[in-house]
GROMACS .gro file of C-alpha atoms in nm:
model
  385
    1MET     CA    1   1.582   4.893   5.621
    2SER     CA    2   1.237   5.037   5.569
    3TYR     CA    3   1.000   4.875   5.328
    4GLU     CA    4   0.770   5.166   5.248
    5LEU     CA    5   0.862   5.160   4.878
    6SER     CA    6   0.620   5.287   4.618
    7TYR     CA    7   0.641   5.013   4.356
    8TRP     CA    8   0.590   4.745   4.620
    9SER     CA    9   0.292   4.897   4.799
   10THR     CA   10   0.067   4.608   4.693
   11SER     CA   11   0.332   4.334   4.702
   12PRO     CA   12   0.360   4.074   4.979
   13LEU     CA   13   0.741   4.093   4.965
   14PRO     CA   14   0.778   4.373   5.222
   15THR     CA   15   0.587   4.166   5.476
   16ILE     CA   16   0.770   3.844   5.390
   17PHE     CA   17   1.116   3.995   5.422
   18ALA     CA   18   1.025   4.186   5.738
   19VAL     CA   19   0.892   3.867   5.898
   20CYS     CA   20   1.210   3.680   5.800
   21GLY     CA   21   1.424   3.955   5.951
   22ALA     CA   22   1.220   3.960   6.270
   23TYR     CA   23   1.234   3.581   6.300
   24ILE     CA   24   1.614   3.572   6.261
   25ALA     CA   25   1.647   3.848   6.522
   26LEU     CA   26   1.418   3.656   6.759
   27MET     CA   27   1.625   3.339   6.726
   28MET     CA   28   1.946   3.529   6.793
   29LEU     CA   29   1.786   3.709   7.088
   30ILE     CA   30   1.686   3.377   7.246
   31MET     CA   31   2.032   3.233   7.177
   32CYS     CA   32   2.205   3.530   7.341
   33LEU     CA   33   1.985   3.518   7.651
   34PHE     CA   34   2.048   3.145   7.684
   35MET     CA   35   2.424   3.192   7.651
   36TYR     CA   36   2.418   3.473   7.907
   37SER     CA   37   2.239   3.248   8.155
   38LYS     CA   38   2.523   2.997   8.116
   39GLN     CA   39   2.831   3.220   8.093
   40ARG     CA   40   2.730   3.564   8.230
   41LYS     CA   41   2.926   3.732   7.952
   42ASN     CA   42   2.821   4.095   7.900
   43ALA     CA   43   2.862   4.063   7.524
   44TYR     CA   44   2.546   3.852   7.509
   45ILE     CA   45   2.343   4.121   7.688
   46TYR     CA   46   2.459   4.388   7.443
   47MET     CA   47   2.386   4.161   7.149
   48ALA     CA   48   2.046   4.065   7.290
   49ALA     CA   49   1.963   4.435   7.321
   50ALA     CA   50   2.070   4.490   6.958
   51PHE     CA   51   1.847   4.207   6.838
   52PHE     CA   52   1.559   4.339   7.047
   53PHE     CA   53   1.583   4.674   6.867
   54ILE     CA   54   1.613   4.495   6.534
   55MET     CA   55   1.296   4.298   6.615
   56THR     CA   56   1.121   4.625   6.702
   57TYR     CA   57   1.243   4.778   6.379
   58GLU     CA   58   1.119   4.487   6.169
   59GLY     CA   59   0.792   4.479   6.363
   60LEU     CA   60   0.729   4.839   6.269
   61ASN     CA   61   0.807   4.754   5.907
   62ILE     CA   62   0.558   4.466   5.922
   63HIS     CA   63   0.295   4.705   6.055
   64SER     CA   64   0.377   4.952   5.780
   65ALA     CA   65   0.352   4.685   5.511
   66TRP     CA   66   0.016   4.564   5.641
   67SER     CA   67  -0.143   4.901   5.703
   68GLY     CA   68   0.005   5.094   5.414
   69LYS     CA   69   0.034   5.400   5.638
   70SER     CA   70   0.322   5.642   5.604
   71VAL     CA   71   0.381   5.667   5.980
   72PHE     CA   72   0.654   5.405   5.948
   73SER     CA   73   0.810   5.543   5.632
   74PRO     CA   74   1.187   5.597   5.592
   75GLU     CA   75   1.137   5.943   5.736
   76SER     CA   76   0.996   5.801   6.061
   77ASP     CA   77   1.189   5.928   6.364
   78VAL     CA   78   1.149   5.592   6.538
   79LEU     CA   79   1.298   5.389   6.258
   80ARG     CA   80   1.570   5.643   6.193
   81PHE     CA   81   1.679   5.613   6.558
   82ILE     CA   82   1.648   5.235   6.598
   83GLN     CA   83   1.833   5.135   6.283
   84PRO     CA   84   2.174   5.299   6.353
   85PHE     CA   85   2.150   5.246   6.729
   86SER     CA   86   2.101   4.869   6.689
   87PHE     CA   87   2.394   4.869   6.447
   88VAL     CA   88   2.619   5.032   6.709
   89LEU     CA   89   2.509   4.785   6.977
   90LEU     CA   90   2.572   4.496   6.741
   91ASN     CA   91   2.927   4.607   6.665
   92VAL     CA   92   3.014   4.665   7.030
   93SER     CA   93   2.882   4.321   7.124
   94ILE     CA   94   3.074   4.147   6.844
   95VAL     CA   95   3.400   4.303   6.963
   96MET     CA   96   3.320   4.197   7.319
   97LEU     CA   97   3.273   3.838   7.203
   98TYR     CA   98   3.634   3.828   7.088
   99ARG     CA   99   3.821   4.080   7.303
  100ARG     CA  100   3.820   4.237   7.645
  101VAL     CA  101   3.718   4.593   7.576
  102LYS     CA  102   3.811   4.907   7.765
  103THR     CA  103   3.559   5.079   7.990
  104MET     CA  104   3.502   5.353   7.735
  105HIS     CA  105   3.345   5.104   7.496
  106TYR     CA  106   3.064   5.043   7.744
  107TRP     CA  107   2.971   5.411   7.711
  108LEU     CA  108   2.969   5.404   7.332
  109PRO     CA  109   2.601   5.297   7.304
  110LEU     CA  110   2.498   5.580   7.539
  111LEU     CA  111   2.701   5.830   7.339
  112SER     CA  112   2.544   5.702   7.017
  113ALA     CA  113   2.195   5.732   7.165
  114ALA     CA  114   2.267   6.091   7.268
  115LEU     CA  115   2.396   6.180   6.922
  116LEU     CA  116   2.095   6.021   6.755
  117MET     CA  117   1.864   6.227   6.979
  118LEU     CA  118   2.024   6.558   6.881
  119PRO     CA  119   1.787   6.627   6.588
  120LEU     CA  120   1.499   6.610   6.837
  121ILE     CA  121   1.637   6.786   7.144
  122LEU     CA  122   1.825   7.067   6.968
  123PRO     CA  123   1.580   7.201   6.709
  124SER     CA  124   1.728   7.550   6.727
  125PHE     CA  125   2.077   7.424   6.655
  126LEU     CA  126   1.969   7.156   6.409
  127PRO     CA  127   1.642   7.257   6.238
  128TYR     CA  128   1.379   6.989   6.264
  129THR     CA  129   1.331   6.925   5.894
  130LEU     CA  130   1.346   6.619   5.675
  131ALA     CA  131   1.655   6.742   5.490
  132TRP     CA  132   1.851   6.796   5.809
  133GLN     CA  133   1.741   6.465   5.955
  134SER     CA  134   1.830   6.270   5.643
  135ILE     CA  135   2.176   6.427   5.618
  136TYR     CA  136   2.242   6.385   5.989
  137PHE     CA  137   2.135   6.020   6.013
  138ASP     CA  138   2.310   5.928   5.688
  139GLY     CA  139   2.626   6.091   5.818
  140PHE     CA  140   2.599   5.901   6.145
  141GLN     CA  141   2.559   5.572   5.958
  142LEU     CA  142   2.856   5.653   5.737
  143VAL     CA  143   3.076   5.716   6.042
  144ALA     CA  144   2.944   5.401   6.213
  145LEU     CA  145   3.022   5.191   5.905
  146TYR     CA  146   3.371   5.337   5.879
  147LEU     CA  147   3.445   5.265   6.245
  148ALA     CA  148   3.301   4.914   6.216
  149TYR     CA  149   3.523   4.837   5.918
  150THR     CA  150   3.844   4.991   6.059
  151LYS     CA  151   3.805   4.911   6.431
  152VAL     CA  152   3.584   4.602   6.457
  153THR     CA  153   3.679   4.389   6.156
  154PRO     CA  154   4.055   4.362   6.241
  155ARG     CA  155   3.979   4.265   6.603
  156ILE     CA  156   3.751   3.967   6.551
  157GLY     CA  157   3.810   3.610   6.442
  158GLN     CA  158   3.598   3.619   6.126
  159PRO     CA  159   3.706   3.942   5.953
  160ILE     CA  160   3.629   3.846   5.592
  161LYS     CA  161   3.280   3.725   5.672
  162TYR     CA  162   3.204   4.034   5.878
  163ALA     CA  163   3.349   4.267   5.613
  164LEU     CA  164   3.107   4.106   5.369
  165GLY     CA  165   2.823   4.172   5.611
  166LEU     CA  166   2.927   4.536   5.641
  167ALA     CA  167   2.931   4.566   5.262
  168VAL     CA  168   2.576   4.431   5.250
  169TYR     CA  169   2.470   4.677   5.520
  170ALA     CA  170   2.637   4.965   5.334
  171ILE     CA  171   2.455   4.886   5.008
  172SER     CA  172   2.129   4.863   5.198
  173ALA     CA  173   2.192   5.203   5.360
  174ILE     CA  174   2.275   5.357   5.021
  175LEU     CA  175   1.953   5.229   4.869
  176GLN     CA  176   1.756   5.366   5.163
  177SER     CA  177   1.921   5.708   5.121
  178ILE     CA  178   1.850   5.713   4.749
  179HIS     CA  179   1.486   5.639   4.821
  180SER     CA  180   1.474   5.908   5.089
  181TYR     CA  181   1.610   6.179   4.863
  182SER     CA  182   1.464   6.077   4.526
  183GLY     CA  183   1.140   5.926   4.646
  184SER     CA  184   1.159   5.630   4.409
  185LEU     CA  185   1.367   5.329   4.312
  186SER     CA  186   1.348   5.088   4.022
  187PRO     CA  187   1.164   4.762   4.096
  188ALA     CA  188   1.492   4.569   4.083
  189LEU     CA  189   1.660   4.798   4.335
  190GLN     CA  190   1.354   4.790   4.557
  191GLY     CA  191   1.369   4.411   4.559
  192LEU     CA  192   1.737   4.429   4.649
  193ALA     CA  193   1.659   4.676   4.928
  194LEU     CA  194   1.410   4.428   5.071
  195ALA     CA  195   1.646   4.130   5.059
  196LEU     CA  196   1.972   4.284   5.185
  197PRO     CA  197   1.869   4.333   5.551
  198VAL     CA  198   1.779   3.964   5.579
  199LEU     CA  199   2.114   3.873   5.423
  200PHE     CA  200   2.295   4.096   5.673
  201TYR     CA  201   2.112   3.938   5.968
  202SER     CA  202   2.195   3.592   5.832
  203ILE     CA  203   2.567   3.673   5.810
  204VAL     CA  204   2.566   3.805   6.167
  205PHE     CA  205   2.380   3.492   6.276
  206PHE     CA  206   2.649   3.263   6.131
  207ILE     CA  207   2.923   3.475   6.290
  208LEU     CA  208   2.751   3.451   6.628
  209PHE     CA  209   2.683   3.079   6.593
  210ARG     CA  210   3.042   2.999   6.500
  211ARG     CA  211   3.178   3.210   6.785
  212ILE     CA  212   2.950   3.039   7.036
  213VAL     CA  213   3.069   2.698   6.911
  214GLU     CA  214   3.431   2.813   6.951
  215LEU     CA  215   3.367   2.936   7.304
  216MET     CA  216   3.186   2.617   7.405
  217GLN     CA  217   3.468   2.405   7.264
  218SER     CA  218   3.720   2.615   7.452
  219ILE     CA  219   3.527   2.580   7.777
  220TYR     CA  220   3.493   2.205   7.730
  221ARG     CA  221   3.861   2.164   7.644
  222SER     CA  222   3.971   2.369   7.944
  223ALA     CA  223   3.761   2.139   8.163
  224ILE     CA  224   3.929   1.820   8.041
  225THR     CA  225   4.286   1.931   7.968
  226ASP     CA  226   4.583   2.063   8.162
  227GLY     CA  227   4.633   2.433   8.102
  228LEU     CA  228   5.013   2.415   8.073
  229THR     CA  229   5.082   2.103   7.868
  230GLY     CA  230   4.755   2.065   7.679
  231LEU     CA  231   4.736   1.699   7.780
  232TYR     CA  232   4.426   1.552   7.940
  233ASN     CA  233   4.398   1.635   8.308
  234ARG     CA  234   4.412   1.357   8.565
  235ARG     CA  235   4.037   1.331   8.616
  236HIS     CA  236   3.957   1.299   8.246
  237PHE     CA  237   4.248   1.064   8.179
  238MET     CA  238   4.133   0.831   8.456
  239LYS     CA  239   3.782   0.838   8.314
  240TYR     CA  240   3.918   0.705   7.985
  241LEU     CA  241   4.129   0.449   8.167
  242ASP     CA  242   3.836   0.322   8.374
  243HIS     CA  243   3.622   0.298   8.060
  244TYR     CA  244   3.875   0.081   7.875
  245ALA     CA  245   3.955  -0.125   8.184
  246SER     CA  246   3.587  -0.201   8.250
  247GLN     CA  247   3.565  -0.355   7.903
  248GLU     CA  248   3.877  -0.563   7.975
  249LEU     CA  249   4.045  -0.448   7.656
  250LYS     CA  250   4.414  -0.507   7.591
  251ILE     CA  251   4.554  -0.174   7.703
  252SER     CA  252   4.874  -0.059   7.867
  253ALA     CA  253   4.947   0.227   8.105
  254ILE     CA  254   5.274   0.421   8.090
  255PHE     CA  255   5.388   0.632   8.384
  256CYS     CA  256   5.665   0.892   8.332
  257ASP     CA  257   5.847   1.112   8.581
  258ILE     CA  258   6.100   1.377   8.480
  259ASP     CA  259   6.430   1.320   8.656
  260ASN     CA  260   6.568   1.595   8.882
  261PHE     CA  261   6.280   1.828   8.797
  262LYS     CA  262   6.292   2.004   9.133
  263LYS     CA  263   6.659   2.084   9.079
  264LEU     CA  264   6.573   2.227   8.737
  265ASN     CA  265   6.310   2.448   8.898
  266ASP     CA  266   6.554   2.571   9.162
  267THR     CA  267   6.848   2.637   8.929
  268GLN     CA  268   6.684   2.764   8.608
  269GLY     CA  269   6.351   2.893   8.729
  270HIS     CA  270   5.986   2.796   8.686
  271ALA     CA  271   5.957   2.943   8.336
  272ARG     CA  272   6.237   2.724   8.201
  273ALA     CA  273   6.100   2.420   8.386
  274ASP     CA  274   5.757   2.481   8.232
  275GLU     CA  275   5.913   2.492   7.886
  276VAL     CA  276   6.082   2.159   7.946
  277LEU     CA  277   5.760   2.008   8.077
  278LYS     CA  278   5.573   2.122   7.766
  279GLN     CA  279   5.850   1.985   7.545
  280VAL     CA  280   5.829   1.642   7.709
  281ALA     CA  281   5.449   1.650   7.684
  282ALA     CA  282   5.473   1.730   7.311
  283ILE     CA  283   5.706   1.433   7.259
  284MET     CA  284   5.461   1.203   7.436
  285GLU     CA  285   5.171   1.333   7.229
  286GLU     CA  286   5.362   1.266   6.908
  287GLU     CA  287   5.456   0.914   7.014
  288LEU     CA  288   5.099   0.830   7.122
  289ASP     CA  289   4.933   0.990   6.820
  290GLY     CA  290   4.690   0.741   6.672
  291ILE     CA  291   4.764   0.465   6.922
  292GLY     CA  292   4.653   0.610   7.256
  293ILE     CA  293   4.606   0.914   7.477
  294THR     CA  294   4.825   1.119   7.710
  295GLY     CA  295   4.766   1.305   8.034
  296ARG     CA  296   4.928   1.502   8.313
  297TYR     CA  297   4.896   1.306   8.634
  298GLY     CA  298   5.038   1.581   8.855
  299GLY     CA  299   5.349   1.797   8.879
  300GLU     CA  300   5.620   1.650   8.656
  301GLU     CA  301   5.435   1.317   8.627
  302LEU     CA  302   5.300   1.245   8.279
  303VAL     CA  303   5.102   0.938   8.182
  304ALA     CA  304   4.988   0.763   7.866
  305LEU     CA  305   4.744   0.494   7.769
  306VAL     CA  306   4.822   0.263   7.475
  307VAL     CA  307   4.498   0.128   7.326
  308ASP     CA  308   4.626  -0.015   6.998
  309ARG     CA  309   4.665  -0.392   7.043
  310LYS     CA  310   4.928  -0.415   6.770
  311VAL     CA  311   5.164  -0.175   6.945
  312LYS     CA  312   5.409  -0.291   7.209
  313PRO     CA  313   5.405  -0.061   7.513
  314ALA     CA  314   5.773  -0.136   7.583
  315GLN     CA  315   5.870   0.009   7.246
  316VAL     CA  316   5.651   0.317   7.294
  317ALA     CA  317   5.801   0.379   7.637
  318GLU     CA  318   6.156   0.337   7.505
  319ASN     CA  319   6.085   0.576   7.215
  320ILE     CA  320   5.965   0.838   7.461
  321ARG     CA  321   6.267   0.790   7.688
  322ALA     CA  322   6.517   0.806   7.401
  323ARG     CA  323   6.362   1.114   7.242
  324VAL     CA  324   6.345   1.303   7.570
  325ALA     CA  325   6.709   1.222   7.645
  326SER     CA  326   6.826   1.337   7.301
  327GLU     CA  327   6.592   1.631   7.235
  328SER     CA  328   6.570   1.797   7.577
  329ILE     CA  329   6.795   1.888   7.868
  330VAL     CA  330   6.632   1.631   8.099
  331THR     CA  331   6.579   1.257   8.120
  332ILE     CA  332   6.276   1.063   8.239
  333SER     CA  333   6.213   0.746   8.435
  334ILE     CA  334   5.934   0.531   8.293
  335GLY     CA  335   5.727   0.239   8.412
  336TYR     CA  336   5.453   0.055   8.229
  337SER     CA  337   5.202  -0.220   8.294
  338ILE     CA  338   4.971  -0.424   8.072
  339LEU     CA  339   4.611  -0.469   8.183
  340ARG     CA  340   4.537  -0.818   8.317
  341LYS     CA  341   4.199  -0.975   8.377
  342GLY     CA  342   4.034  -0.860   8.697
  343VAL     CA  343   4.253  -0.549   8.733
  344ARG     CA  344   4.079  -0.212   8.767
  345GLY     CA  345   4.193   0.107   8.603
  346ASP     CA  346   4.332   0.266   8.918
  347GLU     CA  347   4.518  -0.057   9.002
  348LEU     CA  348   4.675  -0.059   8.654
  349MET     CA  349   4.799   0.296   8.708
  350LYS     CA  350   4.944   0.203   9.047
  351GLN     CA  351   5.131  -0.083   8.885
  352ALA     CA  352   5.282   0.149   8.622
  353ASP     CA  353   5.367   0.394   8.902
  354LYS     CA  354   5.553   0.121   9.094
  355ALA     CA  355   5.745   0.028   8.781
  356MET     CA  356   5.837   0.394   8.730
  357TYR     CA  357   5.955   0.418   9.090
  358HIS     CA  358   6.179   0.119   9.029
  359SER     CA  359   6.334   0.301   8.732
  360LYS     CA  360   6.377   0.612   8.943
  361THR     CA  361   6.553   0.432   9.229
  362THR     CA  362   6.777   0.211   9.016
  363GLY     CA  363   6.958   0.470   8.807
  364LYS     CA  364   6.690   0.684   8.638
  365ASN     CA  365   6.656   0.741   8.262
  366LYS     CA  366   6.530   0.387   8.207
  367VAL     CA  367   6.213   0.187   8.137
  368SER     CA  368   6.075  -0.080   8.372
  369ASP     CA  369   5.798  -0.333   8.315
  370TYR     CA  370   5.575  -0.403   8.615
  371ARG     CA  371   5.536  -0.769   8.523
  372SER     CA  372   5.909  -0.834   8.498
  373LEU     CA  373   5.954  -0.642   8.823
  374LYS     CA  374   5.699  -0.865   8.992
  375THR     CA  375   5.856  -1.178   8.841
  376SER     CA  376   6.205  -1.090   8.962
  377SER     CA  377   6.064  -1.018   9.310
  378THR     CA  378   5.898  -1.360   9.314
  379GLU     CA  379   6.218  -1.533   9.201
  380SER     CA  380   6.418  -1.355   9.473
  381THR     CA  381   6.171  -1.476   9.736
  382GLU     CA  382   6.185  -1.834   9.612
  383SER     CA  383   6.566  -1.825   9.602
  384ALA     CA  384   6.582  -1.700   9.958
  385GLY     CA  385   6.349  -1.978  10.067
   0.00000   0.00000   0.00000
């Protein structure tokens, strides 16, 4: 809002608050440009443009506060245009951060700019007087606030916080209108008029910051997890496995394969098979919660890593097998192996895979230990000799 207020003509507060507003806008502008360089999301360009106009607006207010000239008063055409136009851009960009918008929303800023230019380009239709301008711009802001509250707030992830910001903006606009029509405000209201814009910018800043954090977390999670099951993807799971194996910690790898999964796909369809796969993955996550991690190795192959030394991998594997058999329409074959000295992470996984294959080829729906499998193979060889 403008800071050309009579009681504060000699006060440093107009300059202080204008500088704070401009600084917040600058920080958000830099943040948006940085995010656009990383993600190429159009919302950041719209928001950067809004903050650029806000910086211009506050820069003009700083000039007004320093010079004491009336050229940048509330009646200034420049400020009257920039203030509502930046508000429209800001609302469009906030929606774009949360939702995919229709093409018509991209034209909304241009339409707003055209409407805000009407008092200048149609003087015969809309007389170029202060009264007409004040009524017109106040009406535009009222409509913009109404649309922001009814259309934007329900469509974003932080509705309460943004509704609070809109309330702050509305009070600020009311105080500006009172000053425009009456020509004066009490010192207390003038102080409030100076502080509210900075509060509004701060609320928008926290909304933007939180949304960026959410988006970055989502991008990171999508890079390390499987999109269907939510388990770690193979690459990230193996990274964890190699890390633990390199430290020669007492860990165990569990390898699971859903029995007759191809038949399930062929007879009940991919959608049903995906549901079953997610159900099995959820069971594994619950069983490994607090004691290890889970991952999708590929297709219907799910894996787990037990890192708690006090937990027996055989019991974990049996719990998974029993729960899958009783809670789903499928069964699983499981193999596990305990890390031995000198064994690498990929070798440990191959051992668990071999144990799983033994379960698969000897009846399915069972758990096999790689070490016992190896021992029985050795005993068979010695017996034959």
